[in-house]
Amino acid sequence: MFYDNYKKTSLKYLFFAIAGLCLGSLVALIAFSSVAFNGGNQHYIFYNPMTPSMICLTFFVTSLFFCGWLVIYPTSLTKRAAVAWLIMGLFYALFGFMALVAYSTMPNDTASALTSLFWLLGGSIMVYISYTLRTHGPPNPPQKRCCSLRNCCNTASVCFLVAFAMFTAAVTVQSIGGALDLKKYPPPGTIQTIQLDGKSIQVHLYCYGTKSNATWIFQHGGGANSVSWRAVADGISAAGNRVCVFDRLGYGWTPSYVTVTDSTQFSNGSVVLLKTLEKAGETGPFKCVGHSAGAAECLKLAISTNQVTSMAYVDGYPDYVTAGGSNGGAPEAIVAIISYLAGPTGFTRGLVGKPDAYFTPSNLGETSAALYAQTRFWFSQYWDVKSAALSGDGTLYQKLNGQKVGKFFKYGSNLNVKMAVYPAWATVTILDCTQSKYQSNYCCQNKDSLDCTAARRDYLTQAQFFANSTAVSPGVFEIGPTDSEHSYLYDSRYYQWLVTRLLADI
């Protein structure tokens, strides 16, 4: 038995210490995970509970294996295992120290800094125990056991530990990268503090240009940030207009995010924006331009206030495409898994949001990628999907006395605004897959290309419904330039076309 082998040495106390840390990390893991995925009506500034949850998960699994190894070491395993655990302990102690320093420099991330002590303290104990056993051997001589059983245990342990060591390293790299990004990419404009539901919400807003008859507001898409609109906003501003780009809660430079699990969230998006504009001294009337999910935010804003006089959808499909729903929305469970694995670890750092050769403004490419790499970006993605139904997505047509016609949504033609709809060419156009430039496209490679064809026709139909049934007067409908894709608003080949159309149409 373990106790009989170690009771005459100080190692038993260290075993109980590492076992206690293991149990503590399990309790913390459950607590942080519960808050991250179920705890609604919480306000976070920079911090999110997914990070300490991931730290606790990696340490719990590793320390559990270590405790198991200590129990069976005297009777089955060799000193070579002690060397492996010695290296693992050094690994955790080192990365725990680096994570502690990094999270300590980040605002409101005390929980992540404290949980990184599991790595630091646990790793240090692993080092001491493993070094002692490697140097002096176990208190009692090991007995021979079935070699195949030992090999199976060794193989399984190595596979699990290597996997969790990768997560540990990734979390540490993400902590350092996040701390450096905060200093390297400061927000333009201002961080406004507003009061909402008894909470002090911090929102990023950047307004510039000369005020003319109306201020232009640009709403970014789901998972994007305000940088995506900068090229178009610069073009509108250069034409003598006041423009405002801002980051919705949890995205870009906006520090705050509120996890809401009741129906009051429907108005929060528009209320947050209006209060932020008021706090910054920006007055209406407003022209709202929304890309992708930002189109729904413009519609919510127009429903909430009569200060919106013009509205434009740029490849956006309110009601028809919703977070967590059909027609393109990812299921909540899938988003939860991706958010948990990608957010705290930064596995997508430099991949998601990475600017291509056509990204504009080119000098903001690295900034955009850094904003996508934030852990809270993924946390916000999860809660956007979780609360989509509560926030009014999929039911906006009802607030305009509209109706659902088959799979499409027709509005009541009762908003007193100028309306323009600009779907991306690639979204609504059936591709000629015989052309080499389209053969790498998903629909041309997919065996279900007929479904893709039908989807493009459906998007086209819905976009036309938006133009013709949202406002009192029929709006402008024009498909984006040939080969333009969903991201054409920050594509150097197409964004100027959009600037020209917006200035002319709304």
Short mmCIF file of C-alpha atoms in Angstrom, two decimals, residues 168-444:
data_model
loop_
_atom_site.label_atom_id
_atom_site.label_comp_id
_atom_site.label_asym_id
_atom_site.label_seq_id
_atom_site.Cartn_x
_atom_site.Cartn_y
_atom_site.Cartn_z
CA THR A 168 -0.94 24.33 -20.59
CA ALA A 169 1.66 25.81 -22.90
CA ALA A 170 -1.05 27.29 -25.11
CA VAL A 171 -2.82 28.95 -22.16
CA THR A 172 0.48 30.45 -21.04
CA VAL A 173 1.29 31.75 -24.52
CA GLN A 174 -2.23 33.20 -24.72
CA SER A 175 -1.78 34.95 -21.37
CA ILE A 176 1.48 36.53 -22.48
CA GLY A 177 0.11 37.41 -25.91
CA GLY A 178 -3.01 38.98 -24.40
CA ALA A 179 -0.99 41.11 -21.99
CA LEU A 180 1.31 42.31 -24.78
CA ASP A 181 -1.62 43.05 -27.12
CA LEU A 182 -3.25 45.36 -24.58
CA LYS A 183 -0.15 47.55 -24.61
CA LYS A 184 0.70 47.23 -28.28
CA TYR A 185 -2.75 47.99 -29.70
CA PRO A 186 -4.40 50.76 -27.62
CA PRO A 187 -7.94 51.73 -28.63
CA PRO A 188 -8.54 54.78 -30.83
CA GLY A 189 -11.26 57.11 -29.65
CA THR A 190 -12.61 56.71 -26.13
CA ILE A 191 -13.86 54.14 -23.64
CA GLN A 192 -17.21 55.45 -22.43
CA THR A 193 -18.75 54.34 -19.11
CA ILE A 194 -22.54 54.14 -19.05
CA GLN A 195 -25.05 52.93 -16.48
CA LEU A 196 -27.27 50.02 -17.51
CA ASP A 197 -29.37 47.86 -15.19
CA GLY A 198 -27.34 49.01 -12.21
CA LYS A 199 -24.02 48.14 -13.87
CA SER A 200 -21.21 50.45 -15.00
CA ILE A 201 -20.67 49.28 -18.57
CA GLN A 202 -17.51 50.25 -20.48
CA VAL A 203 -17.88 50.61 -24.26
CA HIS A 204 -15.38 51.55 -26.96
CA LEU A 205 -16.49 54.33 -29.35
CA TYR A 206 -14.50 56.11 -32.03
CA CYS A 207 -16.13 59.10 -33.73
CA TYR A 208 -14.43 61.45 -36.15
CA GLY A 209 -15.20 63.76 -39.06
CA THR A 210 -17.36 66.84 -39.50
CA LYS A 211 -21.01 66.70 -38.43
CA SER A 212 -23.32 67.38 -41.37
CA ASN A 213 -27.00 66.50 -41.49
CA ALA A 214 -26.58 63.08 -39.84
CA THR A 215 -23.98 60.93 -38.06
CA TRP A 216 -23.11 57.60 -39.63
CA ILE A 217 -22.98 54.60 -37.30
CA PHE A 218 -21.31 51.35 -38.36
CA GLN A 219 -22.30 48.05 -36.76
CA HIS A 220 -19.79 45.21 -37.13
CA GLY A 221 -20.76 41.60 -37.71
CA GLY A 222 -20.95 38.77 -35.21
CA GLY A 223 -17.49 37.86 -34.01
CA ALA A 224 -15.92 40.86 -35.77
CA ASN A 225 -14.86 44.25 -34.43
CA SER A 226 -14.86 47.92 -35.33
CA VAL A 227 -11.69 47.64 -37.43
CA SER A 228 -13.74 45.86 -40.11
CA TRP A 229 -15.52 49.16 -40.88
CA ARG A 230 -12.58 51.54 -40.77
CA ALA A 231 -11.89 51.65 -44.52
CA VAL A 232 -15.52 52.42 -45.37
CA ALA A 233 -15.88 54.84 -42.45
CA ASP A 234 -12.76 56.70 -43.58
CA GLY A 235 -14.27 57.04 -47.05
CA ILE A 236 -17.57 58.36 -45.70
CA SER A 237 -15.74 60.76 -43.39
CA ALA A 238 -13.59 62.05 -46.26
CA ALA A 239 -16.80 63.07 -48.02
CA GLY A 240 -17.55 65.51 -45.19
CA ASN A 241 -19.51 63.34 -42.74
CA ARG A 242 -19.35 62.49 -39.06
CA VAL A 243 -18.81 58.75 -38.52
CA CYS A 244 -18.81 56.51 -35.44
CA VAL A 245 -17.47 52.98 -35.21
CA PHE A 246 -17.87 51.09 -31.98
CA ASP A 247 -17.37 47.62 -30.57
CA ARG A 248 -20.36 45.76 -29.23
CA LEU A 249 -20.20 44.26 -25.75
CA GLY A 250 -17.33 41.80 -25.45
CA TYR A 251 -15.80 42.50 -28.86
CA GLY A 252 -12.82 44.49 -30.06
CA TRP A 253 -11.76 47.16 -27.58
CA THR A 254 -14.97 47.13 -25.54
CA PRO A 255 -13.94 45.82 -22.09
CA SER A 256 -17.44 44.96 -20.84
CA TYR A 257 -19.67 42.00 -21.48
CA VAL A 258 -22.93 41.10 -19.74
CA THR A 259 -24.24 37.55 -19.81
CA VAL A 260 -28.00 37.93 -19.97
CA THR A 261 -30.41 35.01 -19.67
CA ASP A 262 -33.76 36.75 -19.71
CA SER A 263 -35.84 38.51 -22.33
CA THR A 264 -34.67 42.01 -21.37
CA GLN A 265 -31.65 41.61 -23.64
CA PHE A 266 -33.66 42.52 -26.73
CA SER A 267 -33.27 46.23 -26.05
CA ASN A 268 -29.81 46.11 -24.49
CA GLY A 269 -27.86 46.33 -27.76
CA SER A 270 -29.65 49.46 -28.93
CA VAL A 271 -29.81 50.94 -25.41
CA VAL A 272 -26.05 50.44 -24.96
CA LEU A 273 -25.32 52.19 -28.24
CA LEU A 274 -27.70 55.09 -27.65
CA LYS A 275 -26.42 55.66 -24.12
CA THR A 276 -22.83 55.49 -25.33
CA LEU A 277 -23.50 58.04 -28.06
CA GLU A 278 -25.28 60.32 -25.59
CA LYS A 279 -22.41 60.05 -23.09
CA ALA A 280 -19.95 60.98 -25.85
CA GLY A 281 -22.05 63.97 -26.90
CA GLU A 282 -23.00 62.50 -30.28
CA THR A 283 -26.49 63.54 -31.35
CA GLY A 284 -28.86 62.31 -34.04
CA PRO A 285 -30.18 61.90 -36.59
CA PHE A 286 -28.26 58.73 -37.42
CA LYS A 287 -27.60 56.60 -40.47
CA CYS A 288 -26.94 53.01 -39.43
CA VAL A 289 -24.97 50.60 -41.62
CA GLY A 290 -24.70 46.98 -40.48
CA HIS A 291 -22.60 44.13 -41.79
CA SER A 292 -23.71 40.51 -41.31
CA ALA A 293 -25.15 40.24 -37.76
CA GLY A 294 -24.73 44.00 -37.49
CA ALA A 295 -27.71 44.36 -39.83
CA ALA A 296 -29.96 43.00 -37.10
CA GLU A 297 -28.42 45.48 -34.66
CA CYS A 298 -29.27 48.34 -37.02
CA LEU A 299 -32.83 47.07 -37.27
CA LYS A 300 -33.12 46.85 -33.48
CA LEU A 301 -31.81 50.40 -33.23
CA ALA A 302 -34.34 51.68 -35.77
CA ILE A 303 -37.14 49.94 -33.86
CA SER A 304 -35.96 51.46 -30.56
CA THR A 305 -35.62 55.09 -31.67
CA ASN A 306 -36.92 57.44 -34.35
CA GLN A 307 -33.48 59.06 -34.60
CA VAL A 308 -32.48 56.56 -37.30
CA THR A 309 -33.30 58.08 -40.68
CA SER A 310 -31.38 55.72 -42.98
CA MET A 311 -30.32 52.10 -42.79
CA ALA A 312 -28.20 49.76 -44.92
CA TYR A 313 -27.58 46.02 -44.77
CA VAL A 314 -24.23 44.81 -46.08
CA ASP A 315 -24.63 41.07 -46.63
CA GLY A 316 -26.76 40.88 -43.48
CA TYR A 317 -29.91 38.81 -43.01
CA PRO A 318 -31.88 39.62 -39.82
CA ASP A 319 -34.27 36.87 -38.70
CA TYR A 320 -33.22 34.65 -41.61
CA VAL A 321 -29.72 33.98 -40.21
CA THR A 322 -29.52 33.91 -36.42
CA ALA A 323 -26.86 32.80 -33.96
CA GLY A 324 -27.62 29.26 -32.84
CA GLY A 325 -30.37 28.83 -35.42
CA SER A 326 -30.74 27.44 -38.90
CA ASN A 327 -29.49 29.03 -42.11
CA GLY A 328 -25.92 29.40 -41.00
CA GLY A 329 -26.05 29.73 -37.23
CA ALA A 330 -23.86 27.33 -35.25
CA PRO A 331 -25.54 25.19 -32.54
CA GLU A 332 -24.91 26.27 -28.96
CA ALA A 333 -23.07 23.08 -27.98
CA ILE A 334 -20.62 23.40 -30.88
CA VAL A 335 -19.90 27.04 -30.08
CA ALA A 336 -19.40 26.14 -26.40
CA ILE A 337 -16.77 23.51 -27.24
CA ILE A 338 -14.97 25.74 -29.73
CA SER A 339 -15.05 28.72 -27.36
CA TYR A 340 -13.69 26.68 -24.46
CA LEU A 341 -10.89 25.12 -26.48
CA ALA A 342 -9.97 28.14 -28.60
CA GLY A 343 -10.47 31.05 -26.19
CA PRO A 344 -8.20 30.39 -23.18
CA THR A 345 -5.64 28.47 -25.24
CA GLY A 346 -5.28 30.89 -28.13
CA PHE A 347 -5.05 27.95 -30.54
CA THR A 348 -6.61 30.20 -33.19
CA ARG A 349 -4.25 33.11 -32.49
CA GLY A 350 -2.99 34.33 -35.84
CA LEU A 351 -5.46 32.13 -37.73
CA VAL A 352 -8.97 33.49 -37.10
CA GLY A 353 -9.22 37.06 -38.32
CA LYS A 354 -5.87 36.88 -40.05
CA PRO A 355 -5.84 39.58 -42.75
CA ASP A 356 -5.19 38.54 -46.32
CA ALA A 357 -3.38 40.51 -49.01
CA TYR A 358 -6.52 42.54 -49.76
CA PHE A 359 -7.34 43.59 -46.19
CA THR A 360 -7.80 47.32 -45.80
CA PRO A 361 -6.72 49.46 -44.06
CA SER A 362 -3.53 47.45 -44.37
CA ASN A 363 -1.91 49.19 -41.40
CA LEU A 364 -4.65 47.78 -39.13
CA GLY A 365 -4.28 44.16 -40.21
CA GLU A 366 -2.23 43.10 -37.20
CA THR A 367 -4.58 45.01 -34.91
CA SER A 368 -7.60 43.16 -36.26
CA ALA A 369 -5.90 39.79 -35.79
CA ALA A 370 -4.96 40.68 -32.20
CA LEU A 371 -8.55 41.64 -31.38
CA TYR A 372 -9.78 38.33 -32.75
CA ALA A 373 -7.27 36.49 -30.54
CA GLN A 374 -8.72 37.77 -27.26
CA THR A 375 -10.16 35.16 -24.93
CA ARG A 376 -13.23 37.28 -24.21
CA PHE A 377 -13.97 37.36 -27.95
CA TRP A 378 -14.77 33.63 -27.76
CA PHE A 379 -16.65 34.07 -24.49
CA SER A 380 -18.83 36.69 -26.17
CA GLN A 381 -19.42 34.38 -29.13
CA TYR A 382 -20.75 31.68 -26.84
CA TRP A 383 -23.12 33.96 -24.97
CA ASP A 384 -24.35 35.58 -28.18
CA VAL A 385 -25.43 32.14 -29.38
CA LYS A 386 -26.85 31.13 -26.00
CA SER A 387 -29.00 34.24 -25.69
CA ALA A 388 -29.91 34.63 -29.38
CA ALA A 389 -33.55 33.61 -28.96
CA LEU A 390 -33.95 35.81 -25.88
CA SER A 391 -32.41 38.82 -27.59
CA GLY A 392 -35.10 38.92 -30.27
CA ASP A 393 -33.12 37.33 -33.10
CA GLY A 394 -35.51 35.48 -35.38
CA THR A 395 -38.55 37.49 -34.26
CA LEU A 396 -37.75 41.04 -35.35
CA TYR A 397 -40.27 40.84 -38.18
CA GLN A 398 -43.05 40.50 -35.60
CA LYS A 399 -42.14 43.87 -34.11
CA LEU A 400 -42.73 45.40 -37.54
CA ASN A 401 -46.07 43.66 -38.09
CA GLY A 402 -44.44 41.40 -40.64
CA GLN A 403 -45.04 37.76 -41.40
CA LYS A 404 -43.16 34.61 -42.23
CA VAL A 405 -43.77 33.47 -45.79
CA GLY A 406 -42.52 29.91 -46.08
CA LYS A 407 -38.87 30.06 -45.08
CA PHE A 408 -38.65 33.82 -45.71
CA PHE A 409 -39.49 36.91 -43.67
CA LYS A 410 -41.54 39.78 -45.00
CA TYR A 411 -41.76 43.01 -43.03
CA GLY A 412 -44.60 45.47 -42.57
CA SER A 413 -43.21 48.39 -44.61
CA ASN A 414 -43.63 50.69 -41.63
CA LEU A 415 -40.17 52.01 -40.74
CA ASN A 416 -39.77 55.65 -41.74
CA VAL A 417 -36.20 55.27 -43.00
CA LYS A 418 -34.28 55.17 -46.23
CA MET A 419 -33.37 51.57 -46.89
CA ALA A 420 -30.54 49.97 -48.89
CA VAL A 421 -29.52 46.32 -49.18
CA TYR A 422 -26.17 45.22 -50.60
CA PRO A 423 -25.67 41.44 -50.53
CA ALA A 424 -22.24 40.10 -51.43
CA TRP A 425 -22.01 38.75 -54.96
CA ALA A 426 -20.73 35.36 -53.80
CA THR A 427 -23.63 34.99 -51.33
CA VAL A 428 -26.44 35.31 -53.85
CA THR A 429 -24.86 34.27 -57.15
CA ILE A 430 -24.80 30.71 -58.47
CA LEU A 431 -21.18 29.90 -59.31
CA ASP A 432 -19.99 28.46 -62.58
CA CYS A 433 -17.92 25.61 -61.18
CA THR A 434 -16.32 24.93 -64.55
CA GLN A 435 -14.24 28.09 -64.09
CA SER A 436 -10.92 27.36 -62.41
CA LYS A 437 -11.15 30.32 -60.02
CA TYR A 438 -14.27 28.86 -58.41
CA GLN A 439 -13.24 25.21 -58.23
CA SER A 440 -11.75 25.65 -54.76
CA ASN A 441 -15.01 27.15 -53.51
CA TYR A 442 -16.91 25.08 -50.94
CA CYS A 443 -20.00 24.74 -53.12
CA CYS A 444 -18.00 23.60 -56.14
#
